Structure formats: C-alpha cells, structure tokens
Coordinates of C-alpha atoms in Angstrom, one line a residue:
X140 CA 0.0 0.0 0.0
X141 CA 1.3 3.4 -1.0
X142 CA -0.5 6.7 -1.2
X143 CA -0.1 10.5 -0.8
X144 CA -2.7 12.8 0.7
X145 CA -2.9 16.5 1.9
X146 CA -2.7 16.8 5.6
X147 CA -6.1 18.6 5.6
X148 CA -7.9 15.7 3.9
X149 CA -6.3 13.1 6.2
X150 CA -7.2 15.1 9.3
X151 CA -10.8 15.6 8.1
X152 CA -11.2 11.8 7.7
X153 CA -9.6 11.1 11.0
X154 CA -11.8 13.6 12.9
X155 CA -14.8 11.9 11.4
X156 CA -14.1 8.4 12.7
X157 CA -11.8 8.9 15.7
X158 CA -14.6 9.5 18.2
X159 CA -15.8 5.8 18.0
X160 CA -12.4 4.5 19.1
X161 CA -12.1 3.9 22.9
X162 CA -8.7 4.5 24.5
X163 CA -8.8 1.3 26.5
X164 CA -9.8 -1.9 24.6
X165 CA -9.9 -5.6 25.4
X166 CA -9.1 -6.3 21.8
X167 CA -6.0 -4.5 20.5
X168 CA -7.4 -4.1 17.0
X169 CA -10.3 -2.0 18.3
X170 CA -7.7 0.7 19.2
X171 CA -6.7 0.8 15.5
X172 CA -8.3 2.5 12.5
X173 CA -8.6 0.6 9.2
X174 CA -6.9 2.4 6.3
X175 CA -7.8 1.1 2.8
X176 CA -6.3 2.7 -0.3
X177 CA -7.9 2.0 -3.7
X178 CA -8.9 3.8 -7.0
X179 CA -11.7 5.7 -5.2
X180 CA -9.2 7.2 -2.6
X181 CA -8.6 6.4 1.0
X182 CA -11.2 4.8 3.2
X183 CA -10.9 5.1 7.0
X184 CA -13.0 3.0 9.5
X185 CA -13.3 2.8 13.2
X186 CA -15.5 0.6 15.5
X187 CA -16.1 -0.4 19.1
X188 CA -18.3 -3.4 18.0
X189 CA -21.4 -1.5 18.9
X190 CA -20.9 1.6 16.7
X191 CA -19.0 1.8 13.3
X192 CA -17.9 4.9 11.3
X193 CA -16.6 4.7 7.8
X194 CA -15.6 7.6 5.6
X195 CA -13.7 8.2 2.4
X196 CA -11.4 11.1 1.5
X197 CA -9.5 11.8 -1.8
X198 CA -5.9 10.6 -2.1
X199 CA -3.4 9.9 -4.8
X200 CA -3.0 6.1 -4.6
X201 CA 0.1 4.6 -6.1
X202 CA -0.4 1.1 -4.8
X203 CA -3.6 -0.3 -3.4
X204 CA -3.8 -2.1 -0.1
X205 CA -5.2 -2.1 3.4
X206 CA -3.9 -2.2 7.0
X207 CA -4.8 -1.0 10.5
X208 CA -2.8 1.5 12.6
X209 CA -3.1 2.9 16.2
X210 CA -5.8 5.5 15.9
X211 CA -4.7 8.1 18.5
X212 CA -1.1 8.0 17.4
X213 CA -2.0 8.6 13.8
X214 CA -4.4 11.4 14.7
X215 CA -1.9 13.1 16.9
X216 CA 0.9 12.9 14.3
X217 CA -1.4 14.4 11.6
X218 CA -2.7 17.1 13.9
X219 CA 0.9 18.1 14.7
X220 CA 2.1 18.6 11.1
X221 CA 2.0 22.0 9.4
X222 CA -1.3 22.9 7.8
X223 CA -0.1 22.8 4.2
X224 CA 1.8 19.5 4.7
X225 CA 1.6 16.6 2.1
X226 CA 1.7 13.2 3.8
X227 CA 3.2 10.2 2.1
X228 CA 2.3 6.7 3.5
X229 CA 3.9 3.4 2.6
X230 CA 3.2 -0.1 4.1
X231 CA 6.3 -2.3 4.2
X232 CA 7.0 -5.4 6.4
X233 CA 3.9 -4.8 8.5
X234 CA 5.0 -1.2 9.3
X235 CA 3.4 2.0 8.0
X236 CA 6.0 4.7 7.3
X237 CA 4.5 8.2 7.3
X238 CA 6.6 11.0 6.0
X239 CA 6.1 14.7 5.4
X240 CA 8.9 17.1 4.7
X241 CA 11.7 16.3 7.1
X242 CA 9.4 14.4 9.5
X243 CA 9.2 10.6 9.4
X244 CA 7.2 8.2 11.6
X245 CA 7.0 4.4 11.6
X246 CA 3.8 2.9 13.0
X247 CA 3.1 -0.7 14.0
X248 CA 0.1 -2.3 12.2
X249 CA -2.3 -5.2 12.6
X250 CA -3.7 -7.2 9.7
X251 CA -6.7 -5.5 8.0
X252 CA -8.4 -8.9 7.6
X253 CA -8.9 -9.0 11.4
X254 CA -10.8 -5.7 11.5
X255 CA -14.3 -6.5 12.8
X256 CA -17.0 -4.8 10.7
X257 CA -20.6 -4.8 11.8
X258 CA -22.9 -7.0 9.7
X259 CA -23.8 -5.6 6.3
X260 CA -27.2 -3.8 6.2
X261 CA -29.6 -5.6 3.8
X262 CA -33.3 -5.5 3.3
X263 CA -33.6 -2.3 5.3
X264 CA -36.5 0.2 5.5
X265 CA -35.0 3.5 4.4
X266 CA -36.0 7.2 4.5
X267 CA -34.2 10.4 3.7
X268 CA -34.6 13.4 6.0
X269 CA -33.0 16.9 6.0
X270 CA -29.8 16.9 8.0
X271 CA -30.6 20.1 10.0
X272 CA -34.0 18.7 11.0
X273 CA -32.4 15.5 12.4
X274 CA -29.8 17.5 14.2
X275 CA -32.4 19.8 15.8
X276 CA -34.4 16.8 17.0
X277 CA -31.3 15.3 18.8
X278 CA -30.1 18.6 20.2
X279 CA -33.5 19.4 21.7
X280 CA -33.9 16.0 23.4
X281 CA -30.6 14.3 24.1
X282 CA -30.0 15.8 27.5
X283 CA -33.0 13.8 29.0
X284 CA -31.4 10.4 28.3
X285 CA -30.5 8.4 31.4
X286 CA -26.9 7.7 32.5
X287 CA -26.1 4.1 33.1
X288 CA -29.7 3.3 34.4
X289 CA -30.4 -0.4 35.1
X290 CA -33.4 0.2 32.9
X291 CA -31.1 -0.1 29.9
X292 CA -33.7 1.1 27.4
X293 CA -33.6 4.5 29.0
X294 CA -29.9 4.9 28.2
X295 CA -30.7 5.9 24.7
X296 CA -33.1 8.0 22.6
X297 CA -36.3 6.8 20.9
X298 CA -36.6 7.7 17.2
X299 CA -40.1 7.4 15.7
X300 CA -40.7 7.7 12.0
X301 CA -44.3 8.2 10.8
X302 CA -45.8 9.3 7.5
X303 CA -46.2 12.9 8.6
X304 CA -43.3 13.4 11.1
X305 CA -40.1 12.3 12.7
X306 CA -40.0 12.3 16.5
X307 CA -37.3 12.0 19.1
X308 CA -38.1 11.1 22.7
X309 CA -35.7 10.8 25.7
X310 CA -36.4 10.2 29.4
X311 CA -34.5 9.3 32.6
X312 CA -37.6 8.6 34.6
X313 CA -37.6 12.0 36.3
X314 CA -38.1 14.1 33.1
X315 CA -39.1 13.6 29.5
X316 CA -38.1 15.5 26.3
X317 CA -40.1 15.1 23.1
X318 CA -39.6 16.9 19.8
X319 CA -41.3 16.6 16.4
X320 CA -40.1 17.5 12.9
X321 CA -43.1 17.5 10.5
X322 CA -42.9 16.6 6.9
X323 CA -44.0 13.9 4.4
X324 CA -42.0 10.7 4.8
X325 CA -42.3 7.7 2.5
X326 CA -43.0 5.0 5.2
X327 CA -45.9 2.6 5.0
X328 CA -45.9 1.9 8.8
X329 CA -44.5 3.5 11.9
X330 CA -40.8 2.7 12.7
X331 CA -39.6 2.9 16.3
X332 CA -35.9 2.3 17.4
X333 CA -33.9 3.1 20.5
X334 CA -30.5 4.5 19.6
X335 CA -27.7 4.1 22.3
X336 CA -26.3 7.2 24.1
X337 CA -22.8 7.0 22.5
X338 CA -24.3 6.7 19.1
X339 CA -26.4 9.8 19.7
X340 CA -23.4 11.8 20.9
X341 CA -21.3 10.8 17.8
X342 CA -24.3 11.5 15.5
X343 CA -24.7 15.0 16.8
X344 CA -21.1 15.8 16.0
X345 CA -21.4 14.3 12.5
X346 CA -24.5 16.3 11.7
X347 CA -22.8 19.7 12.2
X348 CA -22.9 21.9 9.1
X349 CA -24.2 21.2 5.6
X350 CA -27.7 20.9 4.2
X351 CA -27.5 17.6 2.4
X352 CA -30.1 14.9 3.3
X353 CA -29.3 12.1 5.7
X354 CA -30.4 8.7 4.5
X355 CA -31.6 6.5 7.4
X356 CA -31.8 2.7 6.9
X357 CA -33.5 0.6 9.7
X358 CA -33.2 -3.1 10.4
X359 CA -34.5 -4.9 13.5
X360 CA -31.0 -4.7 15.1
X361 CA -29.2 -1.8 13.4
X362 CA -29.6 1.8 12.3
X363 CA -27.4 3.0 9.4
X364 CA -27.1 6.7 8.4
X365 CA -25.3 7.8 5.3
X366 CA -24.1 11.4 5.1
X367 CA -22.2 12.1 1.9
X368 CA -19.0 10.0 2.0
X369 CA -19.6 9.0 5.6
X370 CA -21.5 5.9 6.8
X371 CA -22.6 5.6 10.4
X372 CA -23.8 2.2 11.7
X373 CA -25.0 1.5 15.2
X374 CA -26.5 -1.5 17.0
X375 CA -29.9 -0.6 18.5
X376 CA -31.0 -1.0 22.1
X377 CA -33.1 -4.1 22.4
X378 CA -36.0 -3.2 24.7
X379 CA -39.4 -1.7 25.0
X380 CA -39.5 2.1 25.5
X381 CA -42.0 3.3 28.1
X382 CA -45.4 4.6 26.9
X383 CA -44.3 8.2 26.9
X384 CA -47.5 9.6 25.6
X385 CA -49.2 8.6 28.9
X386 CA -46.7 10.7 30.8
X387 CA -47.4 14.0 29.1
X388 CA -49.9 15.8 31.3
X389 CA -53.1 17.3 30.0
X390 CA -53.0 21.1 30.1
X391 CA -53.4 22.2 33.7
X392 CA -55.5 24.9 35.3
X393 CA -52.4 27.0 36.1
X394 CA -50.3 28.5 33.4
X395 CA -47.1 30.6 33.6
X396 CA -46.1 32.5 30.4
X397 CA -42.7 34.0 30.6
X398 CA -39.6 35.2 28.6
X399 CA -37.5 32.2 28.1
X400 CA -34.1 33.6 28.4
X401 CA -34.9 35.9 31.3
X402 CA -36.2 33.0 33.4
X403 CA -33.4 30.7 32.3
X404 CA -30.8 33.2 33.5
X405 CA -32.6 33.8 36.8
X406 CA -32.7 30.0 37.3
X407 CA -28.9 29.8 36.6
X408 CA -28.2 32.5 39.3
X409 CA -30.5 30.8 41.8
X410 CA -28.9 27.5 41.2
X411 CA -25.5 28.7 42.5
X412 CA -26.7 28.4 46.0
X413 CA -28.9 25.3 45.6
X414 CA -28.1 22.0 47.2
X415 CA -25.3 20.5 45.1
X416 CA -26.7 17.0 45.4
X417 CA -30.4 17.5 44.9
X418 CA -30.4 20.8 42.9
X419 CA -33.8 21.9 44.2
X420 CA -35.4 25.2 43.5
X421 CA -38.8 26.4 44.8
X422 CA -41.1 28.3 42.4
X423 CA -43.9 30.4 44.0
X424 CA -46.5 31.8 41.6
X425 CA -48.9 34.4 42.6
X426 CA -50.6 37.2 40.6
X427 CA -48.1 38.2 38.0
X428 CA -45.0 37.3 40.0
X429 CA -42.6 34.3 39.8
X430 CA -40.4 33.9 42.9
X431 CA -37.4 31.5 42.7
X432 CA -35.8 30.4 45.9
X433 CA -32.9 28.0 46.7
X434 CA -30.9 27.1 49.8
X435 CA -28.2 24.6 50.7
X436 CA -26.9 22.8 53.8
X437 CA -24.6 25.7 54.6
X438 CA -27.8 27.8 55.2
X439 CA -27.0 30.0 52.2
X440 CA -30.0 31.3 50.3
X441 CA -30.8 32.7 46.8
X442 CA -34.0 34.5 45.8
X443 CA -35.1 36.0 42.5
X444 CA -38.4 37.6 41.5
X445 CA -39.6 38.1 38.0
X446 CA -42.7 39.6 36.3
X447 CA -44.6 37.0 34.3
X448 CA -48.1 36.3 33.0
X449 CA -49.9 33.8 35.3
X450 CA -53.4 32.4 35.2
X451 CA -54.7 30.3 38.1
X452 CA -54.6 30.0 41.8
X453 CA -51.4 30.7 43.7
X454 CA -49.0 27.7 43.9
X455 CA -45.7 26.7 45.4
X456 CA -43.8 23.8 43.8
X457 CA -40.2 22.4 43.8
X458 CA -38.2 21.3 40.8
X459 CA -34.7 20.2 39.9
X460 CA -33.2 23.4 38.6
X461 CA -31.0 21.6 36.0
X462 CA -34.0 20.0 34.5
X463 CA -35.8 23.3 34.1
X464 CA -32.7 25.0 32.6
X465 CA -32.2 22.1 30.1
X466 CA -35.8 22.3 29.0
X467 CA -35.7 26.1 28.5
X468 CA -32.3 25.7 26.7
X469 CA -33.9 23.2 24.3
X470 CA -36.6 25.7 23.2
X471 CA -36.0 28.4 20.6
X472 CA -38.9 30.8 20.9
X473 CA -38.8 34.1 22.9
X474 CA -41.6 33.0 25.2
X475 CA -42.5 29.7 26.9
X476 CA -45.4 28.3 28.9
X477 CA -45.3 26.1 32.0
X478 CA -48.6 24.3 32.7
X479 CA -49.2 23.0 36.3
X480 CA -52.1 21.2 38.1
X481 CA -50.7 21.0 41.6
X482 CA -47.6 20.8 43.8
X483 CA -47.4 17.0 43.4
X484 CA -48.0 16.8 39.7
X485 CA -45.5 17.1 36.7
X486 CA -45.1 20.4 34.9
X487 CA -45.3 20.7 31.1
X488 CA -43.0 23.2 29.4
X489 CA -43.5 24.3 25.7
X490 CA -42.8 27.1 23.4
X491 CA -45.7 29.6 23.5
X492 CA -48.1 28.7 20.7
X493 CA -46.3 25.5 19.6
X494 CA -46.5 21.8 20.5
X495 CA -43.4 20.8 18.4
X496 CA -41.3 20.4 21.6
X497 CA -42.6 19.3 24.9
X498 CA -40.8 18.8 28.2
X499 CA -42.2 17.1 31.2
X500 CA -40.5 17.6 34.6
X501 CA -41.5 15.8 37.8
X502 CA -41.8 17.9 41.0
X503 CA -39.6 17.3 44.0
X504 CA -40.2 17.9 47.7
X505 CA -38.1 20.6 49.3

C-alpha cells in the first residue's frame, strides 16, 4: 500500500471516525483504524463493536492495499504537522511509514483482515430526512437520556418515523423531552428504534454543518445513516421504550407564560446556592410574579423575583433546577409556557403557541 494525501484531507477523515475508538480496549485491533487505499481514494474506518464509522477522502494512490494502525497516534501525528503539509504513506514489512517534509514516523500495524466490521445492512427500511431537521431533534432532546440506568432502554433515545413526522423522545424517569419535525415521509408503517447514548453523541457531531439529506436505513438490530461519503452504523438497544404519551400531562388549570431567556438566567443564578446533590429550586407563583428560591446545607440562600403572566390559583412547587434549565435551553422561541395542576404533579414546558417540543418535569419535595 502506498499513497499521498494532503494533511487537511487526512485530518478531516480522522476527525470523522476517531470518536468511536475507545482509549482502552480488550481487543488491540479496536484501538486501531482501518486504512484502505484503492482507486476511489482512502477509506478510514473505526469501530467499538457497537458503533461503526466509515468515511472516504480523496488521495493519490500509487499502490492499493489495506492495514490498521493505532488511531490516536496517527491522529496526533497528523494534527501536529504543518497545515499545508503533504503526507506520504507506505506499508512495508507490517510497518506503516508516514513521511512529510523532514518528518518521518513508523507505526506498527495489525492485519486488515482481522478488522471487525458490523454485519452488512440488507433489506432495510430506508428514508431520507433533511440533515438540519435531524440534528435539531437530537439537540433538543438528548439531555434527557438516562446515564447508566439499570433500565437499559432509558440509556438511549427513541426515534419514531411516521408518514407525517419524525419524532425524538428521551427520558431518565424524572423528566421527558419530546420533539417533532413535521414533513411527508415515504413510510408505510411506523418505525420505532432506541439508539444508544454513545451513538447519539457521535451523530450530533457528524450532523454539524451542511444541508445535504441524511439517509436512514433501519433493520431490527441496526440503524445506518449515510451522510455524503460517511457511513454511520450502530446497534440498537433491544428493549421496549415506556409509553411516553401517557406521561405527558393534560393542560393544567395553572399556566405561567414568561420570557424564556430571562427565566433561564434567573434559574442559573439561583442554582448557584442550591443543594449540590439535589439541585432543588422552589417556584412560587402568585398574581403576575414568579419567585425563585434555593438554599443549601450551609444555610446559604438565593432568591429572584420576575414579572410573568400567570393564570390560576397561587401555587408553590419544587423542581430540579437543572431539568428546568435544560428544557428552556432546548426551546428556541422568545416566550414559553409552564402548565401546572398542583404541587405534586408534573409540569409541562412548551414554546408559546407550539407543540413541536414538549418537556415534562416531575416535581420534588423541598
């Protein structure tokens, strides 16, 4: 194998696939990236056996071939070279020699035949969606996924594809985030899959920039997304997602309407003196006033008061301040609504006049 490639193109390919490679692996080859040089250019691939990323970049190939090299070392070498550098790579005697100008590096390799690809996607249900719409769905819901919950199906995000919309739903059992992107989609029946947390994190990064469509292919065990020259494949979480629609409260008899950013900043200030473990904040709503209060075991206190629109009887209710801030950060409009029914019932947060994104937050005792 022998090829030459501009440093910028090599780095672009490496940045696309490096995120899937774990630093510590039980199998040495999982710490490596696959490099395959052929007439089409240079293909780079990384996997952790659950998630696989493959991309292709242009390169001048003098001799075709394939090998695997230590991912982090190759990435750090390329990142450290000058911006306008040309990189020459040659595989000889199971060593990859990488040279650029007066720099020369020799990397150990492992046989490319041992590189473990995920099974090939065949007979898949597929649909194309706008890349910005998919990214927006993930950005507005991902924060509500659980972290290492024993209910493993919560450690991921539910994607739902229907004829008239695509939906993302995430919950950790204490809060729920739901977001819809409407549009006509060529599916005969509803598709539901649970995508693992790591895959969602990588996908958010891959979806940055560009307007080209993303092609999604679904099988019972895998989701594959094609973005230009990049192919993203992940195993799916095998489990039954909770009936999330039952959790969304019916509009309450108490409604706060406020300026999203003003309330979010007030919550951030109040949170400074909240209990670091429980993160509780008390909301008191009366007339056209919202009072925020927090205190901690050191007997420190924070209090903020804001002018809001409020309909309903006075109420005092406690919430996790991080959950409220995440929900308000997921919205885009200038104003939001918070519907409540009582101090022991969940609150429903939405953009004013829109049901596209909905956030359910359970109350907490303070």
